[in-house]
Coordinates of C-alpha atoms and ligand atoms in Angstrom, one line a residue:
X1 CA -15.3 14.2 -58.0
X2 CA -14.8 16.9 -55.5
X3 CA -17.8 19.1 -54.1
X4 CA -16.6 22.2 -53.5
X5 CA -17.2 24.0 -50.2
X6 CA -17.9 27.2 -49.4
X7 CA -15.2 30.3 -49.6
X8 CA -16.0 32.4 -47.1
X9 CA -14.5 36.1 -45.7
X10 CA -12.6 36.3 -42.1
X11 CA -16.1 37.0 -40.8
X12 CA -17.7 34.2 -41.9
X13 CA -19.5 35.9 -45.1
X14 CA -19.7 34.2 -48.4
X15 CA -17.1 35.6 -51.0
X16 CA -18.8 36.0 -54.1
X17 CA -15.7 36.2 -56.2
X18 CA -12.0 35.3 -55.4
X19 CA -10.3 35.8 -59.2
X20 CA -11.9 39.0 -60.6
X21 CA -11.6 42.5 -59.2
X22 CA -14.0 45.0 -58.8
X23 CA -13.0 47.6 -61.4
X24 CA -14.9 51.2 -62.4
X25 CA -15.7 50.0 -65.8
X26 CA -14.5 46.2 -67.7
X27 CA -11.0 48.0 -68.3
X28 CA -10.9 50.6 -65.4
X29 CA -9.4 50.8 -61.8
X30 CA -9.9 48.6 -58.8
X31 CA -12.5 50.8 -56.5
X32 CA -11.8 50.4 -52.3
X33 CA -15.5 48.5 -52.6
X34 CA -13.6 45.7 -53.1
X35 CA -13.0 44.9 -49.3
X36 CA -12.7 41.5 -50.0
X37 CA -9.7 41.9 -52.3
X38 CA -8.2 44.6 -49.6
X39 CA -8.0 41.9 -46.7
X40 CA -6.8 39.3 -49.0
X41 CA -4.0 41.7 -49.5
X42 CA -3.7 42.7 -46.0
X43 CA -3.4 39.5 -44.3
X44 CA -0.8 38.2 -46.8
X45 CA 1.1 40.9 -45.7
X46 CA 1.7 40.2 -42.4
X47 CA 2.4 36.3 -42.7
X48 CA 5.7 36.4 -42.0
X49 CA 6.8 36.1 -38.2
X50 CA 9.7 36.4 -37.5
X51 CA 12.6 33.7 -37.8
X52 CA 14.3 32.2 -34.6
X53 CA 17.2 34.3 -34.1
X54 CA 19.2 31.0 -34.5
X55 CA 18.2 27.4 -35.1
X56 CA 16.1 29.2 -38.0
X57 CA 15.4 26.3 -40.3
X58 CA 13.7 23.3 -39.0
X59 CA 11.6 20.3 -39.2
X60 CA 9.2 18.2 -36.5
X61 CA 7.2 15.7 -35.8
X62 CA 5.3 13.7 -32.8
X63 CA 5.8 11.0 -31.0
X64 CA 6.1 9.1 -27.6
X65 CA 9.1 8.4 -25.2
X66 CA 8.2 4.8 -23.1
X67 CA 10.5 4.4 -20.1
X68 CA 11.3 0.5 -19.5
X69 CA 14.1 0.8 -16.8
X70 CA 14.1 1.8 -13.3
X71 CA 15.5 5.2 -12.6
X72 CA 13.0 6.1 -9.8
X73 CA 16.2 6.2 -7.5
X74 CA 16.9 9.2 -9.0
X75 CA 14.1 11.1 -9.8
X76 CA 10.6 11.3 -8.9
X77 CA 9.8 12.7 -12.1
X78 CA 6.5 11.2 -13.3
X79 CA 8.1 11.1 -17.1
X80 CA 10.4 9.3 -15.9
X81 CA 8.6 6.7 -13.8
X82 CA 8.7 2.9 -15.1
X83 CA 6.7 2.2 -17.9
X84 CA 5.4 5.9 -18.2
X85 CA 4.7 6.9 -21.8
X86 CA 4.3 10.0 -22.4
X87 CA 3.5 11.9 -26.0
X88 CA 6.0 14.4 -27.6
X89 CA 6.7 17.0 -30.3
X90 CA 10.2 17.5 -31.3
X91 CA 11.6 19.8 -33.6
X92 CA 15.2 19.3 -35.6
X93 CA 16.9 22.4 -36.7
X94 CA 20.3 24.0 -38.4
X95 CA 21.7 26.2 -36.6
X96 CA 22.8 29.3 -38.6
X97 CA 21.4 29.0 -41.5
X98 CA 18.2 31.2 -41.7
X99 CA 14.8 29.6 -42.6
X100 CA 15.1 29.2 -46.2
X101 CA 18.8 27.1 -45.8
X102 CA 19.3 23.9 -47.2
X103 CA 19.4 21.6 -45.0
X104 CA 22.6 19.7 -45.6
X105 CA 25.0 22.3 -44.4
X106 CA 27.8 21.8 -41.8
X107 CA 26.8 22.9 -38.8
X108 CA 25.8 21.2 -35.2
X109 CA 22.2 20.0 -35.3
X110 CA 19.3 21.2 -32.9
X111 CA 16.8 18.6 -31.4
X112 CA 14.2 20.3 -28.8
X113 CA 11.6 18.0 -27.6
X114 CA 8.8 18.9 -25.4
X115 CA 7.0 16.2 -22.7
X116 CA 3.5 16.5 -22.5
X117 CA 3.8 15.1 -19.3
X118 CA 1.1 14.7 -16.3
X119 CA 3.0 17.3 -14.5
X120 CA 3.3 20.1 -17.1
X121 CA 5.3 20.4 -20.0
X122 CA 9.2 19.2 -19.8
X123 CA 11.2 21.1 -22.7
X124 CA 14.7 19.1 -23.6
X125 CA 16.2 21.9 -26.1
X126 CA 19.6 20.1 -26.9
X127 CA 21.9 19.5 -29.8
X128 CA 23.8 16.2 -31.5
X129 CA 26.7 16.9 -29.7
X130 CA 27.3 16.5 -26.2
X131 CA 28.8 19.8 -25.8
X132 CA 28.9 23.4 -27.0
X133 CA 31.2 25.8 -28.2
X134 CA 31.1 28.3 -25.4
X135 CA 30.3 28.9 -21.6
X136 CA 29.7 31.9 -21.2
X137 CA 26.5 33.3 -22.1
X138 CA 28.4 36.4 -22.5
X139 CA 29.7 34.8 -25.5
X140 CA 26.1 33.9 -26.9
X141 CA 25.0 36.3 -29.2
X142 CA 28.7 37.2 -30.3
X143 CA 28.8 33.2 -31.5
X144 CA 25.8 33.7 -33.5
X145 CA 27.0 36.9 -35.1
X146 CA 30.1 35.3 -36.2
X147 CA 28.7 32.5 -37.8
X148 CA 25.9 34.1 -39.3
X149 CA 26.0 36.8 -42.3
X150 CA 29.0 39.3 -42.0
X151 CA 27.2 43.3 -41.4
X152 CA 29.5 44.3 -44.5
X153 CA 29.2 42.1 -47.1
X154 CA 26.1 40.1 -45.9
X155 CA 27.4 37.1 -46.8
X156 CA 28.5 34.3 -44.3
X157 CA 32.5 34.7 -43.5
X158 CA 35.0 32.1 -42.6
X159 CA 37.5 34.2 -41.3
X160 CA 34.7 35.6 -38.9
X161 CA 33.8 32.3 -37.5
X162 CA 37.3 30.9 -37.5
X163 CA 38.5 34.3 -35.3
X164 CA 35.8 34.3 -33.0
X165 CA 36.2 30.3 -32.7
X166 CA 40.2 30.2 -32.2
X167 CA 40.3 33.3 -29.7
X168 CA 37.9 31.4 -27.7
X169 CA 39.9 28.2 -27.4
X170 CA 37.1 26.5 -25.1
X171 CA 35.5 26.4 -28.9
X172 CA 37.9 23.4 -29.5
X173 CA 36.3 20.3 -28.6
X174 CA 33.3 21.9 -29.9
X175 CA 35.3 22.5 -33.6
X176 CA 36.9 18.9 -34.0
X177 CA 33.1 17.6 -33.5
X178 CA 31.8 19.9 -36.4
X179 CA 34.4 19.6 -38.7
X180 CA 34.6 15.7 -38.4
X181 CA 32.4 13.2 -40.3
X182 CA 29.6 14.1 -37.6
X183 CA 29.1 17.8 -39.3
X184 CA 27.0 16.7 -41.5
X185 CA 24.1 13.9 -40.7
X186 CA 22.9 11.7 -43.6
X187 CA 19.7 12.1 -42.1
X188 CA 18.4 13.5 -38.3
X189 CA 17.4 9.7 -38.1
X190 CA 21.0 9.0 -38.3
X191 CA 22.4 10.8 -35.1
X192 CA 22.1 11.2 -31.4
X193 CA 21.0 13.8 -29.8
X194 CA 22.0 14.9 -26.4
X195 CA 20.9 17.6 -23.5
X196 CA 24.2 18.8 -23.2
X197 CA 24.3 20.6 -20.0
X198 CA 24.7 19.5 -16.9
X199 CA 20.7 19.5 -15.1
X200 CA 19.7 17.8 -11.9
X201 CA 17.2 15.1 -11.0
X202 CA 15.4 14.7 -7.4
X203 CA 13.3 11.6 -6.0
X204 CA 10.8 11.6 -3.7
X205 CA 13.0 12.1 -0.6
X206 CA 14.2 15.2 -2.4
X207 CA 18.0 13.7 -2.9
X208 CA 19.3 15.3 -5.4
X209 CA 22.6 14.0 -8.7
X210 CA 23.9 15.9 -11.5
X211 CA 22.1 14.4 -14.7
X212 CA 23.3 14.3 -17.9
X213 CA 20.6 13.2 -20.8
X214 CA 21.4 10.7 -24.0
X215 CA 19.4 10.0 -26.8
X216 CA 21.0 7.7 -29.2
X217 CA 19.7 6.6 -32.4
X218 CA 18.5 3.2 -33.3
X219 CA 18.8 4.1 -36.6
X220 CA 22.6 4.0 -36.2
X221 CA 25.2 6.9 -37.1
X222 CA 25.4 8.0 -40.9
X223 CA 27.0 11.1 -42.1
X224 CA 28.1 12.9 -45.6
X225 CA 30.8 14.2 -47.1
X226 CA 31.0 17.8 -48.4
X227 CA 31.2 16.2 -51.7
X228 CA 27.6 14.5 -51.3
X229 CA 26.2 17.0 -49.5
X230 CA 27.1 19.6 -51.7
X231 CA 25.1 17.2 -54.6
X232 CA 22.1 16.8 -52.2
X233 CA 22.0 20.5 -51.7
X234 CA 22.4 21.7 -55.3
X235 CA 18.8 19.5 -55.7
X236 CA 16.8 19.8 -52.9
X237 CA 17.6 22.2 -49.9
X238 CA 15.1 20.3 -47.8
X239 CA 16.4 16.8 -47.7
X240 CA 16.0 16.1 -44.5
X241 CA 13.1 17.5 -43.6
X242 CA 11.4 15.1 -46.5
X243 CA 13.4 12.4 -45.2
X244 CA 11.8 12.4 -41.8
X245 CA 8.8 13.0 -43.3
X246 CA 8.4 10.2 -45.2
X247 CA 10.0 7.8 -43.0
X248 CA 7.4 8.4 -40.8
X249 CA 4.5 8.3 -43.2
X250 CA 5.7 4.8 -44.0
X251 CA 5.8 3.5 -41.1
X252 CA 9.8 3.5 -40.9
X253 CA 9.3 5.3 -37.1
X254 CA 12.9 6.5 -35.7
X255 CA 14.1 5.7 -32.6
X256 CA 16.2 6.7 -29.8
X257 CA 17.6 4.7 -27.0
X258 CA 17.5 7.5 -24.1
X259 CA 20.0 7.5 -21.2
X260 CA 21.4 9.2 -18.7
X261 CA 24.5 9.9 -16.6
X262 CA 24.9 10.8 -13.1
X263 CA 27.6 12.2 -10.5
X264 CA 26.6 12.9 -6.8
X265 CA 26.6 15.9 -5.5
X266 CA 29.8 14.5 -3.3
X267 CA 31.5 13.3 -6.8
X268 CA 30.4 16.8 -8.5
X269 CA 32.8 18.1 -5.5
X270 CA 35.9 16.1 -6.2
X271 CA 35.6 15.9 -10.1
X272 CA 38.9 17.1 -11.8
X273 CA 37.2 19.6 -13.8
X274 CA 34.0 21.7 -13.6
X275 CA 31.2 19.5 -13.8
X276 CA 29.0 22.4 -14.8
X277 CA 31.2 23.8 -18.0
X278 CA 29.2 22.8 -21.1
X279 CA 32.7 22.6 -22.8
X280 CA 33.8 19.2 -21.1
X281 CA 32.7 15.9 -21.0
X282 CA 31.5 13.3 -18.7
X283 CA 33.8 10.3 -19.7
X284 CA 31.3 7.3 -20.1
X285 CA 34.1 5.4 -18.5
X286 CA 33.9 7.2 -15.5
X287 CA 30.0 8.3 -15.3
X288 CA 28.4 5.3 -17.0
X289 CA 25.5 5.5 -19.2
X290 CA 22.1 4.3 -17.8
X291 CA 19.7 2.7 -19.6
X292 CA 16.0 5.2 -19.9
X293 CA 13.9 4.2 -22.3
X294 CA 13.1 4.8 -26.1
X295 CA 11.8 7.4 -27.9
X296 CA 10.0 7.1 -30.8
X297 CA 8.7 9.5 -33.6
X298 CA 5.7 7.9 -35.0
X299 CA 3.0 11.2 -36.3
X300 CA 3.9 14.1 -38.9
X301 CA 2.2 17.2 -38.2
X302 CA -1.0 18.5 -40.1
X303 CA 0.1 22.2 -40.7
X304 CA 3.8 23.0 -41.0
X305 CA 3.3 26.6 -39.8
X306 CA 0.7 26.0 -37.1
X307 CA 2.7 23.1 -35.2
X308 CA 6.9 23.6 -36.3
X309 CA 7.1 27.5 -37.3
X310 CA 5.3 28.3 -34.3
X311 CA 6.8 25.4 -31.8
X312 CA 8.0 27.1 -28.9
X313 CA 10.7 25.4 -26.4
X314 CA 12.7 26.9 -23.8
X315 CA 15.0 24.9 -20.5
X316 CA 13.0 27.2 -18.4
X317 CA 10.0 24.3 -18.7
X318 CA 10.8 21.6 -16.1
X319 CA 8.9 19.2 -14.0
X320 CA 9.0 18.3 -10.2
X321 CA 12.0 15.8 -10.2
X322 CA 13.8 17.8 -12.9
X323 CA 16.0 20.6 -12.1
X324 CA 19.0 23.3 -13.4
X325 CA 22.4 23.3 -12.2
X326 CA 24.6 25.7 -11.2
X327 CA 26.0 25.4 -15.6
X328 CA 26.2 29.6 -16.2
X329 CA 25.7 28.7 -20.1
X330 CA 22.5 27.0 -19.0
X331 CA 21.2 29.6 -16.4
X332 CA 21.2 32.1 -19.0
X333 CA 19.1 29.8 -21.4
X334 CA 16.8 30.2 -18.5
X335 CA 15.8 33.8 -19.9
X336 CA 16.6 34.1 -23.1
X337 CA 13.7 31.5 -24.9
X338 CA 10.9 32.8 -23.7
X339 CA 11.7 36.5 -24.0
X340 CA 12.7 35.4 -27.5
X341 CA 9.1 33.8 -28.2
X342 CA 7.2 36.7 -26.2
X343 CA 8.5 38.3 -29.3
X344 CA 8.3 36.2 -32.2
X345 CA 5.1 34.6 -31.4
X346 CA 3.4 36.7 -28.3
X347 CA 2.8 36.4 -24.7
X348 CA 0.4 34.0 -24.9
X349 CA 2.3 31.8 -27.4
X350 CA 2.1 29.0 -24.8
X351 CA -1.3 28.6 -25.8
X352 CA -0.6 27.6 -29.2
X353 CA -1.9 24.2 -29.2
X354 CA 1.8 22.5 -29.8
X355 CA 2.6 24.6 -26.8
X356 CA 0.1 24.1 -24.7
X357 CA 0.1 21.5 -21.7
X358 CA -2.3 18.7 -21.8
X359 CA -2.8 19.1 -18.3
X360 CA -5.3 21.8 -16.6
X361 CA -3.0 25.2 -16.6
X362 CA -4.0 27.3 -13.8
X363 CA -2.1 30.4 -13.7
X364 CA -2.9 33.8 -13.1
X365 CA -1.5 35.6 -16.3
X366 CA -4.0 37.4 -18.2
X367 CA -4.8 39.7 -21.3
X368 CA -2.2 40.3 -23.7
X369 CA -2.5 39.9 -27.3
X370 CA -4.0 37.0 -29.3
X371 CA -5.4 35.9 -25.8
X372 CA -8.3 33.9 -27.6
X373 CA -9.6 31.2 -25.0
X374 CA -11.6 33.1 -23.0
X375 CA -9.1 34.4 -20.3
X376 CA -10.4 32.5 -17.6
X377 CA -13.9 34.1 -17.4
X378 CA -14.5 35.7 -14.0
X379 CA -11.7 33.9 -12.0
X380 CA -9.9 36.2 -9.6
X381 CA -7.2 37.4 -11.6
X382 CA -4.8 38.0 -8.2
X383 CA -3.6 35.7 -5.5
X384 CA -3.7 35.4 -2.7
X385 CA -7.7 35.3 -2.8
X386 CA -10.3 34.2 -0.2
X387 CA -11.9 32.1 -3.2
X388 CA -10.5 29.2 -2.5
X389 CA -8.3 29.6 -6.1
X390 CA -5.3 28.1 -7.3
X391 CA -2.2 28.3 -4.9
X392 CA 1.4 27.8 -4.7
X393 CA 2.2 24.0 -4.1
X394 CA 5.0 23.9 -1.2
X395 CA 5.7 20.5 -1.7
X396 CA 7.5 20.3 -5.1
X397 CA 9.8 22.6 -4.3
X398 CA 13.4 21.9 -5.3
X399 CA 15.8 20.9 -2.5
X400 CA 18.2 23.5 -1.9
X401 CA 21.5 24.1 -3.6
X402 CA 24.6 24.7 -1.8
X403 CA 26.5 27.5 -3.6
X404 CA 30.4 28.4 -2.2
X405 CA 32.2 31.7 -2.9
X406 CA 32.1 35.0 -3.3
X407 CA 30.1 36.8 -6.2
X408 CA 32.4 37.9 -8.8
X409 CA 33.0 37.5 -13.1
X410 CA 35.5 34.5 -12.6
X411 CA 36.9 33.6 -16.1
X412 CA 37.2 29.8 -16.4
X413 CA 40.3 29.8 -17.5
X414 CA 42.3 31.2 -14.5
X415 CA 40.8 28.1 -12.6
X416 CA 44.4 25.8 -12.7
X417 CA 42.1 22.7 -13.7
X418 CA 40.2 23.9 -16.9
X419 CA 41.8 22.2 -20.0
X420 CA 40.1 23.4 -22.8
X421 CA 41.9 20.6 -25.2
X422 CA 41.4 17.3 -23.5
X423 CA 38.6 16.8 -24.8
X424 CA 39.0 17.5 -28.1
X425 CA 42.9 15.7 -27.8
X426 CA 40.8 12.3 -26.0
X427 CA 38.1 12.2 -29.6
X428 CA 41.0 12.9 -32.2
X429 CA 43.0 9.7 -30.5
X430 CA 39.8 7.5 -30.6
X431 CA 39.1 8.5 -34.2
X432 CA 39.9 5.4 -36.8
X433 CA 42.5 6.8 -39.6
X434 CA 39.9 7.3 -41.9
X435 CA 38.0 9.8 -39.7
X436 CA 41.0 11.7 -38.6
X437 CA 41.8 12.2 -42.2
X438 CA 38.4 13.8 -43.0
X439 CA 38.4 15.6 -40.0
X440 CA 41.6 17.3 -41.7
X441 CA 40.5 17.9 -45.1
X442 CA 37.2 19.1 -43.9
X443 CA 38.9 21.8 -41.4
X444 CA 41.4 22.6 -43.8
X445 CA 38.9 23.6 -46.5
X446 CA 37.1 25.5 -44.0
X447 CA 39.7 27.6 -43.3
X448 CA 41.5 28.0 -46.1
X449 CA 40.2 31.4 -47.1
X450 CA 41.3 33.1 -43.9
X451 CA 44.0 34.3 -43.2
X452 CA 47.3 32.9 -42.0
X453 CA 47.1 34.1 -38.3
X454 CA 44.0 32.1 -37.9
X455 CA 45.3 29.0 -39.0
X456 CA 48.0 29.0 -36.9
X457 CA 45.8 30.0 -33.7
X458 CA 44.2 26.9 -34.7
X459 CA 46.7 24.5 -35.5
X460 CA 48.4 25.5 -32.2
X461 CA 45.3 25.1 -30.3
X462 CA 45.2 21.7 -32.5
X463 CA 48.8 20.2 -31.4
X464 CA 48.0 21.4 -27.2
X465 CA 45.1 18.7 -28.0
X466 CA 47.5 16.2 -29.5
X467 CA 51.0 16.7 -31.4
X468 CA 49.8 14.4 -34.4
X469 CA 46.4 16.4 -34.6
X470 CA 48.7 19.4 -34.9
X471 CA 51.4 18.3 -37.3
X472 CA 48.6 16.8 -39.4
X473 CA 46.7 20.4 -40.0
X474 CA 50.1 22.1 -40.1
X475 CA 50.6 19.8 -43.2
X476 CA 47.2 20.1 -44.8
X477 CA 46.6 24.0 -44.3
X478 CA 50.5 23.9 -45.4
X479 CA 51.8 26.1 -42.6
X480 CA 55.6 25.9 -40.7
X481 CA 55.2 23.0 -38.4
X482 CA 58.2 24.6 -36.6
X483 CA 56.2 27.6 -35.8
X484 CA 52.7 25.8 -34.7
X485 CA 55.2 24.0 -32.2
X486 CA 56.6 27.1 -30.5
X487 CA 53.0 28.9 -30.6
X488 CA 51.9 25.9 -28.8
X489 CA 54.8 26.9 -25.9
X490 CA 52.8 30.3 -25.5
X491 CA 50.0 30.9 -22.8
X492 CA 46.3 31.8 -24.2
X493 CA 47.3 35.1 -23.7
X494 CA 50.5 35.0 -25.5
X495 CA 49.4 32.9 -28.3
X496 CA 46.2 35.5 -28.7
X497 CA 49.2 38.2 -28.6
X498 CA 51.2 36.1 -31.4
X499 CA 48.1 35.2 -33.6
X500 CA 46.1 38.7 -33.7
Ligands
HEM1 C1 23.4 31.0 -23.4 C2 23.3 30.2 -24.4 C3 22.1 30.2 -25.3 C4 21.2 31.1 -25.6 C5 21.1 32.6 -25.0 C6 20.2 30.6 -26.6 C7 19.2 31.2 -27.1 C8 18.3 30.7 -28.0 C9 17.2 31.4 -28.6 C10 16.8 32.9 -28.3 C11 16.6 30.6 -29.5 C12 15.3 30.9 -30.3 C13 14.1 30.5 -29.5 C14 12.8 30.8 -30.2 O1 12.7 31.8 -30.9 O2 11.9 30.0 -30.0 C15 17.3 29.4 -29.4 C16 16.9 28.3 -30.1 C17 17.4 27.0 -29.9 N1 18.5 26.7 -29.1 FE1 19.6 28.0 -28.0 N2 20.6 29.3 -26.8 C18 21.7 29.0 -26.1 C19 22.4 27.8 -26.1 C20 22.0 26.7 -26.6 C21 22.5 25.4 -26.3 C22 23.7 25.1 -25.4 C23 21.7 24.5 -27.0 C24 21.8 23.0 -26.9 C25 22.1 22.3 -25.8 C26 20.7 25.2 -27.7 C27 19.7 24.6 -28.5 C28 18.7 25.4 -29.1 C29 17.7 24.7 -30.0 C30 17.6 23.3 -30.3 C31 17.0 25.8 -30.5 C32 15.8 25.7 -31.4 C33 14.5 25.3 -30.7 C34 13.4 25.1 -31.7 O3 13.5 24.1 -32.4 O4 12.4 25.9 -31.6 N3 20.9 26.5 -27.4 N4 18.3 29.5 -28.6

């Protein structure tokens, strides 16, 4: 049997009752007296934080990423060093659904994962896909609004996210990656996950590649259809999250073989596209992958609130020997997390222990609300000071990066070598008949309540990718094949003009 411990008040008082107001008489009023019952009430009430503005509903766990290659060539990173291991938390996410969303919708998949490592904490906030929809962050927020609830009706909108999509048409690798087989994992065990952007890595003699980071599952790839998950999510909304759960309380730890990919700075110069648009792809012909290490997920959290809700990950959090790039998309992720987390969790949210470092953090930041760990005592709270405290370290500086032209708002696609389709036109041709033919029922239901314009933006943008891809969704969303082929003769601007 159980022996009860003590209830106690927020100040450490025992409660004397916790199912019985204090009334004026056995059948009168509740009197103010009852102080205990008032911050009951009052703390309830302000539980809620508020959601992630996107990548609202999510799941975590711990674990440990052991490097057993050699890629000190590349990066002095101490993460990254032969047979470093270093412990983790990642969280797994849907993108626009809000926190209460079941979890087997189609939509990409988030997978942040911070490195506790010796240096500080190293944030990888990426997706399973190895691309995005935009490049812009111009675009950012408008993507979010279009997917998520319409300001009318409040319900989500097809013909929102299919406009926004289709007059953006470096959406389209992006699209044919959703609506495949892929939209939907069978599990987050059951997919890769990638960094997406280009970064950089440096070694010791500060020389400097493009970097491209690979996780791929162990697990190997499983997906539904929108028949099965429509089953799974009619009975339980949080099927993956208790799938992760309980693979790891059985021991059943996933893993992830992680690689990466690498152009010199010399090859970044000469590479037929932009290196640095998070709408195109690295061929693995041409940019091989290289063997990391594997990462494993191996601990479930204790409080779900304490540890995922309140998780906090942003690109802004590298390590000497891990850098940005000159990606736009990914220098304005740069900002945007932790202004978004001074908000939805405070200024001092980094000390949160699933934020905090495992290192010694000496930093010079003070005050601010729920600072609770004793604000460095008497520590000079400025630098530079004559007692002897902490200073800027010189050394780990990032080599420079060379930067050409002229500052300007230079739309990507009036450089002559941006092809937003290729990609997109390269995975439908390596897709086995099976898989091209979902990927055409799946779009084709997707779109079928919005309206005809749309679908032929789309099914133009479909046959510039590949004529076969574009007769195909002609057929299936039943629209003049005749028509998608002379839309497809138009420029963006002329299609846009045709389609709006
Ligand atoms: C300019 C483009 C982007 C902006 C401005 C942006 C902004 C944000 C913001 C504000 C959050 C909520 C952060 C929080 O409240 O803690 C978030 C979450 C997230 N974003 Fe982005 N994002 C961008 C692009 C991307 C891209 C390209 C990826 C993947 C490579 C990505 C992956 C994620 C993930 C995984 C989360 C959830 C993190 C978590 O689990 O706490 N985002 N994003």
């Amino acid at each position: 049997m159980n022996e009860y411990k003590k209830l106690t008040n927020e100040a450490g008082a025992p409660v004397a009752d916790n199912e019985n107001a204090i009334t004026a008489g056995p059948r009168g009023p509740v009197v103010m007296q009852d102080v205990w019952l008032l911050e009951k009430m009052a703390h309830f009430n302000r539980e809620v934080i508020p959601e992630r503005r996107m990548h609202a509903k999510g799941w975590g766990a711990y674990g440990k990423l052991t490097v057993t290659r050699d890629i000190s060539r590349y990066t002095k990173a101490k993460v990254l060093q032969p047979g470093a291991v270093t412990e983790s938390f990642t969280r797994f996410s849907t993108v626009a659904g809000e926190r209460g969303a079941a979890d087997c919708e189609r939509d990409i998949r988030g997978v942040a994962t911070k490195f506790y490592t010796p240096e500080g904490n190293w944030d990888l906030v990426g997706n399973n896909t190895p691309t995005f929809f935009i490049r812009d962050v111009h675009n950012f927020s408008d993507l979010n609004r279009a997917v998520k609830r319409d300001p009318h009706t409040g319900r989500r909108s097809a013909q929102n996210n299919w406009d926004f999509w289709t007059l953006l048409p470096e959406c389209f690798h992006q699209i044919t990656v959703v609506m495949s087989d892929r939209g939907i994992p069978a599990s987050f065990r059951n997919m890769h996950f990638f960094g997406e952007h280009t970064f950089s890595l440096y070694n010791e003699k500060n020389e400097r590649v493009w970097c491209k980071f690979h996780f791929k599952t162990q697990q190997g790839i499983k997906n539904l259809t929108n028949g099965e998950a429509a089953a799974i999510n009619g009975m339980d909304r949080e099927y993956h999250g208790k799938d992760l759960y309980e693979a790891i309380e059985r021991g059943d730890f996933p893993r992830w073989t992680m690689y990466i990919q690498v152009m010199t700075e010399e090859q970044a110069l000469n590479h037929y596209e932009n290196p640095f648009d998070i709408t195109k792809i690295w061929p693995h012909k041409e940019y091989p992958l290289i063997e990391v290490g594997v990462y494993e997920l191996n601990r479930n959290p204790e409080n779900y609130f304490a540890e995922v809700e309140q998780a906090a990950f942003t690109p802004a959090h590298v390590v000497p020997g891990i850098g940005f790039s000159p990606d736009r998309f990914l220098q304005g992720r740069l900002f945007a997390y932790g202004d978004a987390q001074r908000y939805r969790l405070g200024v001092n949210h980094n000390h949160i222990p699933v934020n905090r470092a495992k290192v010694e953090v000496n930093e010079y930041h003070r005050d601010g609300f729920m600072r609770v760990d004793g604000n460095y005592g008497a520590t000079p709270a400025y630098s530079p000071n004559s007692a002897g405290y902490w200073t800027a370290q010189p050394e780990v500086a990032e080599p420079p990066m060379a930067i050409d032209g002229a500052m300007w708002r230079y739309d990507p696609k009036d450089d002559p070598t941006d092809d937003c389709f290729r990609a997109g036109g390269n995975l439908w041709r390596v897709l086995a008949e099976d898989k091209k033919e979902l990927l055409i029922q799946n779009t084709a239901g997707d779109i079928a309540s919005c309206t005809e314009n749309i679908k032929y933006r789309h099914a133009a943008h479909c046959y510039l990718a590949d004529p076969e891809y574009g007769r195909r969704f002609a057929e299936a969303a039943k629209l003049d094949f005749e028509k998608v082929k002379e839309l497809s003769k138009l420029d963006h601007k002329g299609l846009i003009a045709a389609t709006i």
